[in-house]
Amino acid sequence: AQSAPVDSGREQYLKGKHDFVERILKTAETERKNRTYFQNPILDGLADPDVLFWKGVYYLYATSTAIKEGDPPGFRVYTSENLVDWQDAGMALLAEDSWGEKQFWAPDIVEKDGKFYLSYSVEEHLCVAVSDSPLGPFVQPVKEPLHREIKEIDSHFFRDADGTWYLYFVRFHEDNEIWGAKMTEDLMGIQEDTLTRLLVPEEAWECQKWPVCEAPYMILHNGKYYLTYSGSHFETDYGSGYAVGDSPLGPFRKYQGNPVLRSGKKIHGVGHHCITRSPDGKELFLLYHCHCDETRANPRRLCVDRMRFVPGADGVDVIKVDGPTEEAQE
């Protein structure tokens, strides 16, 4: 008698992903955690987080800063129903499905027309992969970076109110600068003729150890475009601020009260954030990383705190971050 066929590793991987996403979607509304508080840091070993809230579940992607021997290169995905309690859902993207072999950093996730797009940097080049599920597997249709001859990191998707998509990212010159451009319709590239330099490091808080403006994250509020970002070398007193513009590609005016997030007594090196809402949509939360402790940057750790808009003296609302908090928060 012939033995039953054995699934390949890839087939087992796909089946596991399918089973997991079906289970998590079925239980999202009925098995929410009873926990009503959080205390930073909430997750170890991660940096440069981005979160997608889809069908009642948060999906978290991040740079792994605690890679163990034998761990495959790429990105893991974590799921949560409350931004505090996270479950490791396995690898979302494997290096074999991407250009490049190492240094997988700073993923950013969006959904468009039922497809999920992951932008990220690998070996200091930008790539975009796509999947039918937020759990993956994410695959690059063409295994090439956006620009092979140019080093770029920290990409971020943004969809404007009119449906136009933009990509923000960092380029290296004699500093780290933030650039932006309109995306192509398939979200796999940028419209090169729209490429614009948006922010350069000039303020003292942006120039500790190295002049850095990085980790762009855009949010639209009351008709204004808030380009949030982090400043200074990540091993210093890293922090986050923002600039305001009247259009997605600027020009932008930096907030004079920057940084709006800076190290506390116990939580240091805070930055490279993403922004998401509470499950009921009523509150804004900032997810960011911090240093391992007072003397070591890595392995970095994940934190979460509330942020809000308050009226500004010039009629333009101001971002306030209630953090970094160190005590338990309701």
PDB file of N, CA and C in Angstrom, residues 157-230:
ATOM      1  N   PHE A 157       2.989  53.658   4.951  1.00  0.00           N
ATOM      2  CA  PHE A 157       1.875  53.928   4.049  1.00  0.00           C
ATOM      3  C   PHE A 157       0.931  54.974   4.657  1.00  0.00           C
ATOM      4  N   PHE A 158       0.334  55.800   3.797  1.00  0.00           N
ATOM      5  CA  PHE A 158      -0.711  56.728   4.248  1.00  0.00           C
ATOM      6  C   PHE A 158      -1.739  56.893   3.140  1.00  0.00           C
ATOM      7  N   ARG A 159      -3.004  56.741   3.487  1.00  0.00           N
ATOM      8  CA  ARG A 159      -4.103  56.949   2.544  1.00  0.00           C
ATOM      9  C   ARG A 159      -4.779  58.269   2.865  1.00  0.00           C
ATOM     10  N   ASP A 160      -4.772  59.195   1.915  1.00  0.00           N
ATOM     11  CA  ASP A 160      -5.390  60.503   2.104  1.00  0.00           C
ATOM     12  C   ASP A 160      -6.911  60.382   2.022  1.00  0.00           C
ATOM     13  N   ALA A 161      -7.590  61.448   2.424  1.00  0.00           N
ATOM     14  CA  ALA A 161      -9.054  61.451   2.440  1.00  0.00           C
ATOM     15  C   ALA A 161      -9.646  61.235   1.054  1.00  0.00           C
ATOM     16  N   ASP A 162      -8.914  61.607   0.009  1.00  0.00           N
ATOM     17  CA  ASP A 162      -9.427  61.425  -1.358  1.00  0.00           C
ATOM     18  C   ASP A 162      -9.071  60.061  -1.944  1.00  0.00           C
ATOM     19  N   GLY A 163      -8.461  59.202  -1.146  1.00  0.00           N
ATOM     20  CA  GLY A 163      -8.115  57.863  -1.601  1.00  0.00           C
ATOM     21  C   GLY A 163      -6.720  57.712  -2.167  1.00  0.00           C
ATOM     22  N   THR A 164      -5.979  58.811  -2.300  1.00  0.00           N
ATOM     23  CA  THR A 164      -4.611  58.747  -2.822  1.00  0.00           C
ATOM     24  C   THR A 164      -3.681  58.154  -1.773  1.00  0.00           C
ATOM     25  N   TRP A 165      -2.800  57.244  -2.206  1.00  0.00           N
ATOM     26  CA  TRP A 165      -1.852  56.607  -1.295  1.00  0.00           C
ATOM     27  C   TRP A 165      -0.480  57.260  -1.410  1.00  0.00           C
ATOM     28  N   TYR A 166       0.178  57.379  -0.266  1.00  0.00           N
ATOM     29  CA  TYR A 166       1.526  57.952  -0.187  1.00  0.00           C
ATOM     30  C   TYR A 166       2.439  56.994   0.575  1.00  0.00           C
ATOM     31  N   LEU A 167       3.732  57.116   0.306  1.00  0.00           N
ATOM     32  CA  LEU A 167       4.733  56.381   1.066  1.00  0.00           C
ATOM     33  C   LEU A 167       5.736  57.378   1.625  1.00  0.00           C
ATOM     34  N   TYR A 168       5.983  57.276   2.932  1.00  0.00           N
ATOM     35  CA  TYR A 168       6.991  58.094   3.616  1.00  0.00           C
ATOM     36  C   TYR A 168       8.122  57.173   4.045  1.00  0.00           C
ATOM     37  N   PHE A 169       9.341  57.681   4.003  1.00  0.00           N
ATOM     38  CA  PHE A 169      10.486  56.834   4.328  1.00  0.00           C
ATOM     39  C   PHE A 169      11.708  57.702   4.604  1.00  0.00           C
ATOM     40  N   VAL A 170      12.807  57.041   4.966  1.00  0.00           N
ATOM     41  CA  VAL A 170      14.050  57.718   5.328  1.00  0.00           C
ATOM     42  C   VAL A 170      15.128  57.415   4.296  1.00  0.00           C
ATOM     43  N   ARG A 171      15.850  58.470   3.917  1.00  0.00           N
ATOM     44  CA  ARG A 171      17.033  58.311   3.071  1.00  0.00           C
ATOM     45  C   ARG A 171      18.259  58.783   3.838  1.00  0.00           C
ATOM     46  N   PHE A 172      19.410  58.155   3.537  1.00  0.00           N
ATOM     47  CA  PHE A 172      20.673  58.505   4.172  1.00  0.00           C
ATOM     48  C   PHE A 172      21.452  59.468   3.277  1.00  0.00           C
ATOM     49  N   HIS A 173      21.850  60.587   3.858  1.00  0.00           N
ATOM     50  CA  HIS A 173      22.786  61.497   3.192  1.00  0.00           C
ATOM     51  C   HIS A 173      23.914  61.743   4.193  1.00  0.00           C
ATOM     52  N   GLU A 174      24.140  62.959   4.603  1.00  0.00           N
ATOM     53  CA  GLU A 174      25.039  63.207   5.720  1.00  0.00           C
ATOM     54  C   GLU A 174      24.236  63.202   7.015  1.00  0.00           C
ATOM     55  N   ASP A 175      23.011  62.759   6.901  1.00  0.00           N
ATOM     56  CA  ASP A 175      22.101  62.661   8.023  1.00  0.00           C
ATOM     57  C   ASP A 175      21.010  61.664   7.638  1.00  0.00           C
ATOM     58  N   ASN A 176      20.011  61.509   8.492  1.00  0.00           N
ATOM     59  CA  ASN A 176      18.825  60.721   8.147  1.00  0.00           C
ATOM     60  C   ASN A 176      17.686  61.682   7.878  1.00  0.00           C
ATOM     61  N   GLU A 177      17.141  61.663   6.663  1.00  0.00           N
ATOM     62  CA  GLU A 177      16.112  62.603   6.240  1.00  0.00           C
ATOM     63  C   GLU A 177      14.820  61.874   5.891  1.00  0.00           C
ATOM     64  N   ILE A 178      13.695  62.548   6.070  1.00  0.00           N
ATOM     65  CA  ILE A 178      12.403  61.975   5.730  1.00  0.00           C
ATOM     66  C   ILE A 178      11.957  62.474   4.365  1.00  0.00           C
ATOM     67  N   TRP A 179      11.588  61.530   3.494  1.00  0.00           N
ATOM     68  CA  TRP A 179      11.111  61.813   2.151  1.00  0.00           C
ATOM     69  C   TRP A 179       9.712  61.233   1.991  1.00  0.00           C
ATOM     70  N   GLY A 180       9.000  61.696   0.972  1.00  0.00           N
ATOM     71  CA  GLY A 180       7.671  61.169   0.695  1.00  0.00           C
ATOM     72  C   GLY A 180       7.373  61.220  -0.792  1.00  0.00           C
ATOM     73  N   ALA A 181       6.388  60.408  -1.201  1.00  0.00           N
ATOM     74  CA  ALA A 181       5.982  60.379  -2.611  1.00  0.00           C
ATOM     75  C   ALA A 181       4.611  59.739  -2.711  1.00  0.00           C
ATOM     76  N   LYS A 182       3.899  60.045  -3.807  1.00  0.00           N
ATOM     77  CA  LYS A 182       2.675  59.317  -4.121  1.00  0.00           C
ATOM     78  C   LYS A 182       3.041  57.899  -4.554  1.00  0.00           C
ATOM     79  N   MET A 183       2.132  56.963  -4.248  1.00  0.00           N
ATOM     80  CA  MET A 183       2.362  55.577  -4.623  1.00  0.00           C
ATOM     81  C   MET A 183       1.711  55.257  -5.964  1.00  0.00           C
ATOM     82  N   THR A 184       2.190  54.196  -6.580  1.00  0.00           N
ATOM     83  CA  THR A 184       1.519  53.676  -7.768  1.00  0.00           C
ATOM     84  C   THR A 184       0.206  53.017  -7.349  1.00  0.00           C
ATOM     85  N   GLU A 185      -0.682  52.802  -8.298  1.00  0.00           N
ATOM     86  CA  GLU A 185      -2.015  52.290  -7.988  1.00  0.00           C
ATOM     87  C   GLU A 185      -1.971  50.922  -7.316  1.00  0.00           C
ATOM     88  N   ASP A 186      -0.974  50.101  -7.640  1.00  0.00           N
ATOM     89  CA  ASP A 186      -0.897  48.754  -7.069  1.00  0.00           C
ATOM     90  C   ASP A 186      -0.171  48.716  -5.726  1.00  0.00           C
ATOM     91  N   LEU A 187       0.267  49.864  -5.214  1.00  0.00           N
ATOM     92  CA  LEU A 187       0.983  50.007  -3.936  1.00  0.00           C
ATOM     93  C   LEU A 187       2.342  49.294  -3.929  1.00  0.00           C
ATOM     94  N   MET A 188       2.854  48.953  -5.090  1.00  0.00           N
ATOM     95  CA  MET A 188       4.127  48.249  -5.145  1.00  0.00           C
ATOM     96  C   MET A 188       5.303  49.166  -5.467  1.00  0.00           C
ATOM     97  N   GLY A 189       5.027  50.449  -5.680  1.00  0.00           N
ATOM     98  CA  GLY A 189       6.100  51.383  -5.987  1.00  0.00           C
ATOM     99  C   GLY A 189       5.636  52.811  -5.784  1.00  0.00           C
ATOM    100  N   ILE A 190       6.509  53.762  -6.104  1.00  0.00           N
ATOM    101  CA  ILE A 190       6.175  55.175  -5.959  1.00  0.00           C
ATOM    102  C   ILE A 190       6.211  55.865  -7.318  1.00  0.00           C
ATOM    103  N   GLN A 191       5.500  56.983  -7.402  1.00  0.00           N
ATOM    104  CA  GLN A 191       5.559  57.832  -8.584  1.00  0.00           C
ATOM    105  C   GLN A 191       6.785  58.734  -8.426  1.00  0.00           C
ATOM    106  N   GLU A 192       7.835  58.396  -9.144  1.00  0.00           N
ATOM    107  CA  GLU A 192       9.145  59.029  -8.929  1.00  0.00           C
ATOM    108  C   GLU A 192       9.100  60.547  -9.101  1.00  0.00           C
ATOM    109  N   ASP A 193       8.222  61.049  -9.960  1.00  0.00           N
ATOM    110  CA  ASP A 193       8.190  62.488 -10.198  1.00  0.00           C
ATOM    111  C   ASP A 193       7.543  63.257  -9.038  1.00  0.00           C
ATOM    112  N   THR A 194       6.993  62.533  -8.048  1.00  0.00           N
ATOM    113  CA  THR A 194       6.398  63.209  -6.887  1.00  0.00           C
ATOM    114  C   THR A 194       7.322  63.161  -5.674  1.00  0.00           C
ATOM    115  N   LEU A 195       8.482  62.554  -5.803  1.00  0.00           N
ATOM    116  CA  LEU A 195       9.416  62.380  -4.694  1.00  0.00           C
ATOM    117  C   LEU A 195       9.817  63.733  -4.101  1.00  0.00           C
ATOM    118  N   THR A 196       9.648  63.869  -2.779  1.00  0.00           N
ATOM    119  CA  THR A 196       9.870  65.159  -2.113  1.00  0.00           C
ATOM    120  C   THR A 196      10.607  64.954  -0.792  1.00  0.00           C
ATOM    121  N   ARG A 197      11.642  65.773  -0.561  1.00  0.00           N
ATOM    122  CA  ARG A 197      12.301  65.764   0.750  1.00  0.00           C
ATOM    123  C   ARG A 197      11.453  66.604   1.700  1.00  0.00           C
ATOM    124  N   LEU A 198      11.087  66.038   2.859  1.00  0.00           N
ATOM    125  CA  LEU A 198      10.114  66.665   3.742  1.00  0.00           C
ATOM    126  C   LEU A 198      10.708  67.221   5.029  1.00  0.00           C
ATOM    127  N   LEU A 199      11.576  66.467   5.681  1.00  0.00           N
ATOM    128  CA  LEU A 199      12.145  66.904   6.959  1.00  0.00           C
ATOM    129  C   LEU A 199      13.620  66.546   7.028  1.00  0.00           C
ATOM    130  N   VAL A 200      14.414  67.472   7.540  1.00  0.00           N
ATOM    131  CA  VAL A 200      15.830  67.215   7.807  1.00  0.00           C
ATOM    132  C   VAL A 200      16.104  67.558   9.276  1.00  0.00           C
ATOM    133  N   PRO A 201      17.071  66.892   9.912  1.00  0.00           N
ATOM    134  CA  PRO A 201      17.364  67.161  11.326  1.00  0.00           C
ATOM    135  C   PRO A 201      18.144  68.456  11.500  1.00  0.00           C
ATOM    136  N   GLU A 202      17.550  69.380  12.250  1.00  0.00           N
ATOM    137  CA  GLU A 202      18.172  70.687  12.483  1.00  0.00           C
ATOM    138  C   GLU A 202      18.131  71.091  13.950  1.00  0.00           C
ATOM    139  N   GLU A 203      17.159  70.565  14.694  1.00  0.00           N
ATOM    140  CA  GLU A 203      16.999  70.938  16.093  1.00  0.00           C
ATOM    141  C   GLU A 203      17.965  70.145  16.974  1.00  0.00           C
ATOM    142  N   ALA A 204      18.311  70.709  18.138  1.00  0.00           N
ATOM    143  CA  ALA A 204      19.255  70.043  19.036  1.00  0.00           C
ATOM    144  C   ALA A 204      18.762  68.664  19.460  1.00  0.00           C
ATOM    145  N   TRP A 205      17.450  68.528  19.710  1.00  0.00           N
ATOM    146  CA  TRP A 205      16.927  67.234  20.179  1.00  0.00           C
ATOM    147  C   TRP A 205      16.970  66.170  19.090  1.00  0.00           C
ATOM    148  N   GLU A 206      17.162  66.590  17.819  1.00  0.00           N
ATOM    149  CA  GLU A 206      17.227  65.652  16.701  1.00  0.00           C
ATOM    150  C   GLU A 206      18.660  65.221  16.370  1.00  0.00           C
ATOM    151  N   CYS A 207      19.644  65.789  17.033  1.00  0.00           N
ATOM    152  CA  CYS A 207      21.024  65.646  16.563  1.00  0.00           C
ATOM    153  C   CYS A 207      21.976  65.068  17.612  1.00  0.00           C
ATOM    154  N   GLN A 208      21.473  64.316  18.571  1.00  0.00           N
ATOM    155  CA  GLN A 208      22.339  63.677  19.551  1.00  0.00           C
ATOM    156  C   GLN A 208      23.034  62.468  18.924  1.00  0.00           C
ATOM    157  N   LYS A 209      24.332  62.468  18.927  1.00  0.00           N
ATOM    158  CA  LYS A 209      25.183  61.397  18.403  1.00  0.00           C
ATOM    159  C   LYS A 209      25.181  61.324  16.883  1.00  0.00           C
ATOM    160  N   TRP A 210      24.058  61.682  16.247  1.00  0.00           N
ATOM    161  CA  TRP A 210      23.967  61.715  14.785  1.00  0.00           C
ATOM    162  C   TRP A 210      22.706  62.489  14.422  1.00  0.00           C
ATOM    163  N   PRO A 211      22.756  63.329  13.371  1.00  0.00           N
ATOM    164  CA  PRO A 211      21.553  64.070  12.971  1.00  0.00           C
ATOM    165  C   PRO A 211      20.521  63.146  12.333  1.00  0.00           C
ATOM    166  N   VAL A 212      19.354  63.013  12.989  1.00  0.00           N
ATOM    167  CA  VAL A 212      18.374  62.008  12.567  1.00  0.00           C
ATOM    168  C   VAL A 212      16.949  62.548  12.621  1.00  0.00           C
ATOM    169  N   CYS A 213      16.253  62.462  11.501  1.00  0.00           N
ATOM    170  CA  CYS A 213      14.792  62.507  11.459  1.00  0.00           C
ATOM    171  C   CYS A 213      14.373  61.196  10.792  1.00  0.00           C
ATOM    172  N   GLU A 214      13.636  60.349  11.506  1.00  0.00           N
ATOM    173  CA  GLU A 214      13.310  59.036  10.970  1.00  0.00           C
ATOM    174  C   GLU A 214      11.953  58.569  11.493  1.00  0.00           C
ATOM    175  N   ALA A 215      11.579  57.353  11.125  1.00  0.00           N
ATOM    176  CA  ALA A 215      10.340  56.725  11.592  1.00  0.00           C
ATOM    177  C   ALA A 215       9.108  57.594  11.333  1.00  0.00           C
ATOM    178  N   PRO A 216       8.875  58.033  10.090  1.00  0.00           N
ATOM    179  CA  PRO A 216       7.715  58.885   9.818  1.00  0.00           C
ATOM    180  C   PRO A 216       6.402  58.133  10.005  1.00  0.00           C
ATOM    181  N   TYR A 217       5.406  58.853  10.523  1.00  0.00           N
ATOM    182  CA  TYR A 217       4.041  58.305  10.644  1.00  0.00           C
ATOM    183  C   TYR A 217       3.073  59.465  10.477  1.00  0.00           C
ATOM    184  N   MET A 218       2.203  59.380   9.470  1.00  0.00           N
ATOM    185  CA  MET A 218       1.294  60.472   9.135  1.00  0.00           C
ATOM    186  C   MET A 218      -0.094  60.232   9.719  1.00  0.00           C
ATOM    187  N   ILE A 219      -0.701  61.309  10.229  1.00  0.00           N
ATOM    188  CA  ILE A 219      -2.087  61.250  10.668  1.00  0.00           C
ATOM    189  C   ILE A 219      -2.787  62.539  10.232  1.00  0.00           C
ATOM    190  N   LEU A 220      -3.992  62.417   9.695  1.00  0.00           N
ATOM    191  CA  LEU A 220      -4.793  63.550   9.238  1.00  0.00           C
ATOM    192  C   LEU A 220      -5.784  63.922  10.335  1.00  0.00           C
ATOM    193  N   HIS A 221      -5.804  65.211  10.707  1.00  0.00           N
ATOM    194  CA  HIS A 221      -6.679  65.674  11.786  1.00  0.00           C
ATOM    195  C   HIS A 221      -7.161  67.083  11.476  1.00  0.00           C
ATOM    196  N   ASN A 222      -8.479  67.244  11.424  1.00  0.00           N
ATOM    197  CA  ASN A 222      -9.084  68.558  11.182  1.00  0.00           C
ATOM    198  C   ASN A 222      -8.500  69.263   9.954  1.00  0.00           C
ATOM    199  N   GLY A 223      -8.280  68.493   8.902  1.00  0.00           N
ATOM    200  CA  GLY A 223      -7.788  69.067   7.656  1.00  0.00           C
ATOM    201  C   GLY A 223      -6.302  69.358   7.616  1.00  0.00           C
ATOM    202  N   LYS A 224      -5.584  69.050   8.691  1.00  0.00           N
ATOM    203  CA  LYS A 224      -4.140  69.264   8.753  1.00  0.00           C
ATOM    204  C   LYS A 224      -3.414  67.918   8.731  1.00  0.00           C
ATOM    205  N   TYR A 225      -2.232  67.933   8.150  1.00  0.00           N
ATOM    206  CA  TYR A 225      -1.422  66.722   8.037  1.00  0.00           C
ATOM    207  C   TYR A 225      -0.311  66.775   9.087  1.00  0.00           C
ATOM    208  N   TYR A 226      -0.373  65.827  10.009  1.00  0.00           N
ATOM    209  CA  TYR A 226       0.594  65.763  11.103  1.00  0.00           C
ATOM    210  C   TYR A 226       1.607  64.667  10.771  1.00  0.00           C
ATOM    211  N   LEU A 227       2.813  65.082  10.401  1.00  0.00           N
ATOM    212  CA  LEU A 227       3.890  64.148  10.105  1.00  0.00           C
ATOM    213  C   LEU A 227       4.686  63.936  11.390  1.00  0.00           C
ATOM    214  N   THR A 228       4.413  62.839  12.074  1.00  0.00           N
ATOM    215  CA  THR A 228       5.121  62.546  13.318  1.00  0.00           C
ATOM    216  C   THR A 228       6.388  61.761  12.977  1.00  0.00           C
ATOM    217  N   TYR A 229       7.396  61.865  13.835  1.00  0.00           N
ATOM    218  CA  TYR A 229       8.684  61.252  13.528  1.00  0.00           C
ATOM    219  C   TYR A 229       9.519  61.159  14.796  1.00  0.00           C
ATOM    220  N   SER A 230      10.661  60.483  14.704  1.00  0.00           N
ATOM    221  CA  SER A 230      11.589  60.378  15.821  1.00  0.00           C
ATOM    222  C   SER A 230      12.902  61.066  15.469  1.00  0.00           C
TER     223      SER A 230
END
